Structures are given as C-alpha cells and as structure tokens.
PDB file of C-alpha atoms in Angstrom:
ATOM      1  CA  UNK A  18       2.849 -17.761  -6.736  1.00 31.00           C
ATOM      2  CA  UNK A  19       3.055 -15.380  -3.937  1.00 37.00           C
ATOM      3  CA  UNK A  20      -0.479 -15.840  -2.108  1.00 36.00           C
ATOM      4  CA  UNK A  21      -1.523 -12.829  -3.730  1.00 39.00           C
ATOM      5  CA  UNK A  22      -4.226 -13.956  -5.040  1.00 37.00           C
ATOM      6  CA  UNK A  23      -6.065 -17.180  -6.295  1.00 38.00           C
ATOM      7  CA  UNK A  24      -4.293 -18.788  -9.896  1.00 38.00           C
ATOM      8  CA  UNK A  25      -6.190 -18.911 -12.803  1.00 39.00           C
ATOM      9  CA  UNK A  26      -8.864 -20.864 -13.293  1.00 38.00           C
ATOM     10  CA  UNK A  27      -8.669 -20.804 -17.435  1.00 37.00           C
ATOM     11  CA  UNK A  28      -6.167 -19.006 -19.869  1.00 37.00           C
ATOM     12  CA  UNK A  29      -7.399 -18.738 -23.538  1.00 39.00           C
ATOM     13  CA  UNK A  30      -5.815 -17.177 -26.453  1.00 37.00           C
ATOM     14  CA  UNK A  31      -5.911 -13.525 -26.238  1.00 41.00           C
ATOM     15  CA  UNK A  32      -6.995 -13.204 -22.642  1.00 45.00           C
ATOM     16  CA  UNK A  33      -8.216 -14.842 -18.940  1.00 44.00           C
ATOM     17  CA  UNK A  34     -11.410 -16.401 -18.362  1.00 45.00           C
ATOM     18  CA  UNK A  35     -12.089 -14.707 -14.916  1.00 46.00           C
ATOM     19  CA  UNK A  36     -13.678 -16.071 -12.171  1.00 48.00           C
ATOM     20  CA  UNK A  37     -13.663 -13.745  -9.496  1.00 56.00           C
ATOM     21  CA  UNK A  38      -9.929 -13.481  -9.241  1.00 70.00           C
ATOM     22  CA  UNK A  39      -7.279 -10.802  -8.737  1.00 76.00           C
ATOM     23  CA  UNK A  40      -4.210 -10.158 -10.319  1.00 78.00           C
ATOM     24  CA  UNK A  41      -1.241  -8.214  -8.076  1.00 81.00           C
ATOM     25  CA  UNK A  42       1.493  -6.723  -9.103  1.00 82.00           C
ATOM     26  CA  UNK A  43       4.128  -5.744  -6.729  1.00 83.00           C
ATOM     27  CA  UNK A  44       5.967  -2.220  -7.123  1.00 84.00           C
ATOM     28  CA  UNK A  45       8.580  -2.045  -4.940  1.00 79.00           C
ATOM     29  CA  UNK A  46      11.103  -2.967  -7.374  1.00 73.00           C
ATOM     30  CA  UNK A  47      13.533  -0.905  -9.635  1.00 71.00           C
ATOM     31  CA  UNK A  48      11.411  -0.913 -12.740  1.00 71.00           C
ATOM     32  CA  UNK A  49       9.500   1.548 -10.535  1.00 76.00           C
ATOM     33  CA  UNK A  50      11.180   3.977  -9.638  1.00 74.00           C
ATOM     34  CA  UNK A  51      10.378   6.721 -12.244  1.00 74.00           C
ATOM     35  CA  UNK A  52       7.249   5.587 -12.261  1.00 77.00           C
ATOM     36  CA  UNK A  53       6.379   6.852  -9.033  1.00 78.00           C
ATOM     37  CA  UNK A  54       6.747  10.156 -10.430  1.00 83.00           C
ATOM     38  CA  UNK A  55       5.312  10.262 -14.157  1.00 88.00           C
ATOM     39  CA  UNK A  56       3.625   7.290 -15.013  1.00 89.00           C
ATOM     40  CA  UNK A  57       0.709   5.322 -16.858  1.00 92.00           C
ATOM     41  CA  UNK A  58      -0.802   2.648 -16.850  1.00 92.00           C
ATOM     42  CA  UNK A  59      -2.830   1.346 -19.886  1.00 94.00           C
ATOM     43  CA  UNK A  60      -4.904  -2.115 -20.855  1.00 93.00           C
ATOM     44  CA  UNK A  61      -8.224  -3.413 -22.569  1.00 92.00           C
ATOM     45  CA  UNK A  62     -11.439  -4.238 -20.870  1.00 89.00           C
ATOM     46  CA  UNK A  63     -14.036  -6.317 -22.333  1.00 87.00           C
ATOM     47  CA  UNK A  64     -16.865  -5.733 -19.280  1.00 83.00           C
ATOM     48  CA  UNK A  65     -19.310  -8.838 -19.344  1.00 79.00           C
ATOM     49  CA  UNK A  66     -21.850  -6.535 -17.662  1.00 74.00           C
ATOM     50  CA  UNK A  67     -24.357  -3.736 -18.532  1.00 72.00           C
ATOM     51  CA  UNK A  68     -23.298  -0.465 -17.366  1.00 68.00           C
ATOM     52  CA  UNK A  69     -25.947   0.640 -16.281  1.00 69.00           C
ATOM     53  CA  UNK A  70     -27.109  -2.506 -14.161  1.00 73.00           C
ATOM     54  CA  UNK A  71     -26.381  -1.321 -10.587  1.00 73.00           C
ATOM     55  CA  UNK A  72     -23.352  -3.503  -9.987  1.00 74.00           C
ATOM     56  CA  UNK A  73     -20.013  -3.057  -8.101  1.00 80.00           C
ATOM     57  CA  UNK A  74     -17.039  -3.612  -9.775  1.00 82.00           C
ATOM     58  CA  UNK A  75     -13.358  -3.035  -8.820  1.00 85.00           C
ATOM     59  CA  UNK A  76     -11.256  -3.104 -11.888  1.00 87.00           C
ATOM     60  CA  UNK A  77      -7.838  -1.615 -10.417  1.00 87.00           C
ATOM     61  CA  UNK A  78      -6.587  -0.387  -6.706  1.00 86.00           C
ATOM     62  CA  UNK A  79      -3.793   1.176  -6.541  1.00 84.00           C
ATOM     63  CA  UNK A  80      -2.034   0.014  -2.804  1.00 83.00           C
ATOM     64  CA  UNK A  81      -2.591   1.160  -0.256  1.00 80.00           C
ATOM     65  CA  UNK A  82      -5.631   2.891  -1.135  1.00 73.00           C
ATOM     66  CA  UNK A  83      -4.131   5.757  -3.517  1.00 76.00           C
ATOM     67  CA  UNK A  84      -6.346   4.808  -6.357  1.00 81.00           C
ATOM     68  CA  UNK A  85      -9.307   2.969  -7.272  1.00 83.00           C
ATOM     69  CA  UNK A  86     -11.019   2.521 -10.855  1.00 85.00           C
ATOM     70  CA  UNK A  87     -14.522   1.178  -9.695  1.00 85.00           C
ATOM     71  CA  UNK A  88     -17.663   0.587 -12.455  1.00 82.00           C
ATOM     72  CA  UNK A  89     -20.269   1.340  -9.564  1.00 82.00           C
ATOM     73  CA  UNK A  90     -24.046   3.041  -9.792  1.00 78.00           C
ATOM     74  CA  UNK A  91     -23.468   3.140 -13.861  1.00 78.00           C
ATOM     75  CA  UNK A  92     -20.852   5.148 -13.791  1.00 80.00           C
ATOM     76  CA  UNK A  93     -16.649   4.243 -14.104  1.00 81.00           C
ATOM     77  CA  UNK A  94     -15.189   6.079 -11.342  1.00 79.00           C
ATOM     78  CA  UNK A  95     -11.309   6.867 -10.935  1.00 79.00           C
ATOM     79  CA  UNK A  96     -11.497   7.436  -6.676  1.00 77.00           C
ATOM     80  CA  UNK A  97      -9.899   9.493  -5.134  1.00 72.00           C
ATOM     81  CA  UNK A  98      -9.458  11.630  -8.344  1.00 65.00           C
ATOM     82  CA  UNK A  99     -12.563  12.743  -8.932  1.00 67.00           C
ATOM     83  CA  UNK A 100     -12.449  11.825 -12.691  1.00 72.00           C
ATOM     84  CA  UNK A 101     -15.943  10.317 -13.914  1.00 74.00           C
ATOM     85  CA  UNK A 102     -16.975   8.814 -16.829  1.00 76.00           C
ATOM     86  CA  UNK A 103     -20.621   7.359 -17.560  1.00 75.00           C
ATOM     87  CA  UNK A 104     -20.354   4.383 -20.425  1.00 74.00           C
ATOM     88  CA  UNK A 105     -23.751   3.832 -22.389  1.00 70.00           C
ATOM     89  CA  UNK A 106     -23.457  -0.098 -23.858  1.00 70.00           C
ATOM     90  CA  UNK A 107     -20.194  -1.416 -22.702  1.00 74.00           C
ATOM     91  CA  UNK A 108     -21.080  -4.705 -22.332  1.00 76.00           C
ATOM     92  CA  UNK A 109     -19.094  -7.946 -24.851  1.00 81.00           C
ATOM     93  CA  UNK A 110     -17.317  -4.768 -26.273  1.00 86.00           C
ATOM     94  CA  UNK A 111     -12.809  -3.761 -25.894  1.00 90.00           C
ATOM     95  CA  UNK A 112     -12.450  -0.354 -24.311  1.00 89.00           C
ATOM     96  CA  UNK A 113      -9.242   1.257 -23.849  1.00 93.00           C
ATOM     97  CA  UNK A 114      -8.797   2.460 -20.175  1.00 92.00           C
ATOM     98  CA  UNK A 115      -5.657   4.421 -19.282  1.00 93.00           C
ATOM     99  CA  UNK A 116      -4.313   6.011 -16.502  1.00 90.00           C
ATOM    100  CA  UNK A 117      -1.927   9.129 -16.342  1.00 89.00           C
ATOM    101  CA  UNK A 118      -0.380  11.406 -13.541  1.00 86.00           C
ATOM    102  CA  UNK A 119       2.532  13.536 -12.862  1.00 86.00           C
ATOM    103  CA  UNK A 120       4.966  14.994  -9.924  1.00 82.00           C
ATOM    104  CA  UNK A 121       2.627  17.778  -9.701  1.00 81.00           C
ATOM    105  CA  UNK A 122      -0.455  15.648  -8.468  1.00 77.00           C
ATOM    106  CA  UNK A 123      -2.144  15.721 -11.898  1.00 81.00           C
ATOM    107  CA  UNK A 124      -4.190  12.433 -12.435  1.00 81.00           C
ATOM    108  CA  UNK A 125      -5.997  11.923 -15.820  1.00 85.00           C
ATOM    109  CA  UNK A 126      -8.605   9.045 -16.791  1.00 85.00           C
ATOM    110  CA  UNK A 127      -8.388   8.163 -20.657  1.00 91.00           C
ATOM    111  CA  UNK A 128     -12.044   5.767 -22.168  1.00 89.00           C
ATOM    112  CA  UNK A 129     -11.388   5.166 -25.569  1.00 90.00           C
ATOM    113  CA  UNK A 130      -8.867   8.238 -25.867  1.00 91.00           C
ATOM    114  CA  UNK A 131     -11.018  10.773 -24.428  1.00 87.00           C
ATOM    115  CA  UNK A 132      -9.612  12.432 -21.581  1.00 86.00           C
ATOM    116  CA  UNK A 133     -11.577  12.787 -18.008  1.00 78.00           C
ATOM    117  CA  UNK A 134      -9.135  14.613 -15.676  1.00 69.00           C
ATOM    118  CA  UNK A 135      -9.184  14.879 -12.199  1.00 66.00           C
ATOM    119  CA  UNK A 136     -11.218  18.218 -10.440  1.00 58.00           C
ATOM    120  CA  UNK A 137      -8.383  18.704  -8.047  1.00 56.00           C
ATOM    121  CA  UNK A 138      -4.198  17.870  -7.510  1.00 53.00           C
ATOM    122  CA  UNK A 139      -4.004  14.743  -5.832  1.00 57.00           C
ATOM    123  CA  UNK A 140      -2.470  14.728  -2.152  1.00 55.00           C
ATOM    124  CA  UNK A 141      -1.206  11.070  -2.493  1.00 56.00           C
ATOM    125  CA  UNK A 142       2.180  10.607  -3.817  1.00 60.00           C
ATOM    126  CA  UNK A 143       2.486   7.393  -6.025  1.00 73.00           C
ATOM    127  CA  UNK A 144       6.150   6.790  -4.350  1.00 72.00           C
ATOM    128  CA  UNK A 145       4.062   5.129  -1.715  1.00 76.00           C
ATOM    129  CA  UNK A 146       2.228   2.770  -4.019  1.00 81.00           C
ATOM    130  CA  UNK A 147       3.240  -0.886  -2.360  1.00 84.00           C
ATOM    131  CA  UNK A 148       1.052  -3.005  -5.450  1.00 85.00           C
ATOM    132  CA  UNK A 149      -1.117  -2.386  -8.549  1.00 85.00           C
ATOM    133  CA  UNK A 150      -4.296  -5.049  -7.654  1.00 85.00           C
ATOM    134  CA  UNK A 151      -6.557  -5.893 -10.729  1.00 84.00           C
ATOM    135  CA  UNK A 152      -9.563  -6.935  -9.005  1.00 79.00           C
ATOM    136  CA  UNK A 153     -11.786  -6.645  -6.175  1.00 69.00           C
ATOM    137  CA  UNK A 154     -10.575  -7.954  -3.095  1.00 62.00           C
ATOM    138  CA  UNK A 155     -13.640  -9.318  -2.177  1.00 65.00           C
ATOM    139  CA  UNK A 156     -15.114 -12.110  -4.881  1.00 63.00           C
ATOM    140  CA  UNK A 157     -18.197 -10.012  -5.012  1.00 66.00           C
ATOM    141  CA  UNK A 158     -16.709  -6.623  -6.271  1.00 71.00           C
ATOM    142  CA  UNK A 159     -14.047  -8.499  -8.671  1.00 72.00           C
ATOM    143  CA  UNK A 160     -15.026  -7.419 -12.349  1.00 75.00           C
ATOM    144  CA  UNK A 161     -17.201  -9.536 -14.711  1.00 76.00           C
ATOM    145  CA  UNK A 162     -14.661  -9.566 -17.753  1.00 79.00           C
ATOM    146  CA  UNK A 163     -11.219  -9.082 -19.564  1.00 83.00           C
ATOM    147  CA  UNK A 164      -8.407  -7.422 -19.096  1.00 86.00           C
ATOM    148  CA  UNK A 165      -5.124  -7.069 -22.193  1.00 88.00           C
ATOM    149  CA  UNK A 166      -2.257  -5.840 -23.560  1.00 89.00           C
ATOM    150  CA  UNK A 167      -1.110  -4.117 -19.890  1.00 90.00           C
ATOM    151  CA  UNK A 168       1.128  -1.517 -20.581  1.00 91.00           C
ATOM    152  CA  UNK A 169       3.086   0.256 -17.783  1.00 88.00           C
ATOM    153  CA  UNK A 170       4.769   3.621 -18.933  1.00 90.00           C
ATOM    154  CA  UNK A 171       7.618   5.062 -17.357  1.00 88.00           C
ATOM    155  CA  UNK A 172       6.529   8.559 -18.166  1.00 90.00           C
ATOM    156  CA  UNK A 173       3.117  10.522 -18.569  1.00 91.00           C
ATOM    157  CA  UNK A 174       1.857  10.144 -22.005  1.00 94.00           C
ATOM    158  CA  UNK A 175       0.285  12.774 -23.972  1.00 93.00           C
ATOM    159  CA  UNK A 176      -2.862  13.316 -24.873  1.00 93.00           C
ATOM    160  CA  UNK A 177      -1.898  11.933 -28.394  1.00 93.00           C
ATOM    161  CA  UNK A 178      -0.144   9.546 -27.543  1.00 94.00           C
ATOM    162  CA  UNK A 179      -3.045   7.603 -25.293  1.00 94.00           C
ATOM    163  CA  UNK A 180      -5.441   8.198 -28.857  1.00 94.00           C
ATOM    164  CA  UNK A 181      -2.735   6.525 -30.310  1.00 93.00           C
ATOM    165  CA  UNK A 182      -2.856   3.289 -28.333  1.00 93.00           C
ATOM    166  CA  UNK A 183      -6.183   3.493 -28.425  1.00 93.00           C
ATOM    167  CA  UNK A 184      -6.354   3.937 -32.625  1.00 92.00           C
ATOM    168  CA  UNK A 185      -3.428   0.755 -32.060  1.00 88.00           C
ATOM    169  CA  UNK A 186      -0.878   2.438 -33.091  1.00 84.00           C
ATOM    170  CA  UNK A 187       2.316   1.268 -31.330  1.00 73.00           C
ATOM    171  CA  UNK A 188       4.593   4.722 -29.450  1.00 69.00           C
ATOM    172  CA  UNK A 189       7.839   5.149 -30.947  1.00 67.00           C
ATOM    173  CA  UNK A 190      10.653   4.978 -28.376  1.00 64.00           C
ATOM    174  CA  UNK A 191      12.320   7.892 -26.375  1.00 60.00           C
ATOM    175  CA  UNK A 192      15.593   8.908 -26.724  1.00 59.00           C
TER     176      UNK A 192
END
C-alpha cells in the first residue's frame, strides 16, 4: 500500500505466485531496534530456475545497499560479505536461507543449515538499514520463485539453532 512495490498478482495457499514483484519491508520502526545490532533473518525459497543457468537473480537487498543475496553466474552470493555458496539442483525444491550478524561486524550465510561465513568483518553497520527489499528492483533481476515462513530474529542465532529451523523444529523462547 505504500508504492513500494507492485501488489500481488496471485496469493495461493502456502505461498505467492510471483511475477516479477518485490516485497519491502520498512525498518525504521521500534521492532528494530535490537535488531540493528544482533539479528537474523530467515525464510524458504523454492527457486523456479536451474542454478546453474546463467541467470541474475536478486532475492534480498538490504537498504541502502548494506546487503545483497544475489543467485548470479551459478553461484548464491551474500554481497558485500563475501560468503558464497554454489547450489547443484535447486530448482522446484524448499531451501532454507538464513541470515546472521552481530555488533562486531560478523555476517554468516546459512543453505540448508550449513554455515558460509563471511571472509572479513563487515564495515556497514545494520543501524543504517532504511528497508529489507525481497526482490530485484528491476523486473529482470526479480527471482523466479517462492519465498515462506519469514522469520525476523531479534538476536543472532546459533549455529544450532538455524539447523533447527531448518530440521523444522520451532526455537524455544528467551527469557
């Protein structure tokens, strides 16, 4: 409703039918606030695409250009991190992508509960993150496929505790 991008073309039980579209979500408000510290973030993909077929795809920017999780010359890249991770046959099949940093710069790419940290500390502070974007912002880098069950953490979850949302088990509350 806020321009951010176009509506929906389709909903359908357990997901979006996609059509080029974007998905914003503003963080500038309280619910933040921690998170711009320690954070995750955490969802499903179901890529309608080959990996290894020489597309572009933007699947997340962090605003303004902090973070980007592109899908581009076969492999899934986590920019300006560093983090890599090459996926074999992705395509009609769930993966579990999640995100994970800290005060201290450390940013850490999760596939399927494997772990693909960063080769340096990051330099850009997530307290100046203005919007998470799901999507290219141009119709021909917007991912082919499905995105579910976004999660945003207010802290930096374990190692553990990403293989356990990826296994599907639910994280117990914090004190």
């Amino acid at each position: 409703g806020t321009g951010a991008g176009p509506a929906p073309q389709a909903w359908v039980p357990g997901g979006m039918v996609l059509s080029n579209e974007t998905l914003t979500i503003s963080t500038k408000d309280n619910y933040f606030g921690r998170w711009r510290t320690n954070g995750t973030i955490s969802f499903w993909f179901l890529p309608n695409w080959d990996a290894r077929d020489g597309t572009q795809d933007t699947i997340l920017q962090i605003m303004p250009s902090l973070m980007t999780l592109q899908h581009v010359n076969g492999k899934l890249h986590l920019a300006s991190a560093g983090a890599v991770f090459t996926p074999s046959d992705w395509q009609n099949t769930w993966h579990h992508i999640a995100i994970t940093w800290n005060a201290e710069g450390h940013w850490v790419m999760y596939v399927d509960g494997l772990d693909y940290p960063n080769d340096e500390t990051m330099k850009r502070p997530m307290d100046a993150a203005i919007a998470l974007v799901f999507g290219g912002a141009a119709p021909s880098t917007a991912p082919n496929g499905v995105i579910d069950d976004l999660m945003f953490f207010q802290i930096t979850l374990a190692a553990e505790q990403v293989k356990a949302l990826f296994a599907g088990d639910l994280l117990k509350p914090g004190p």
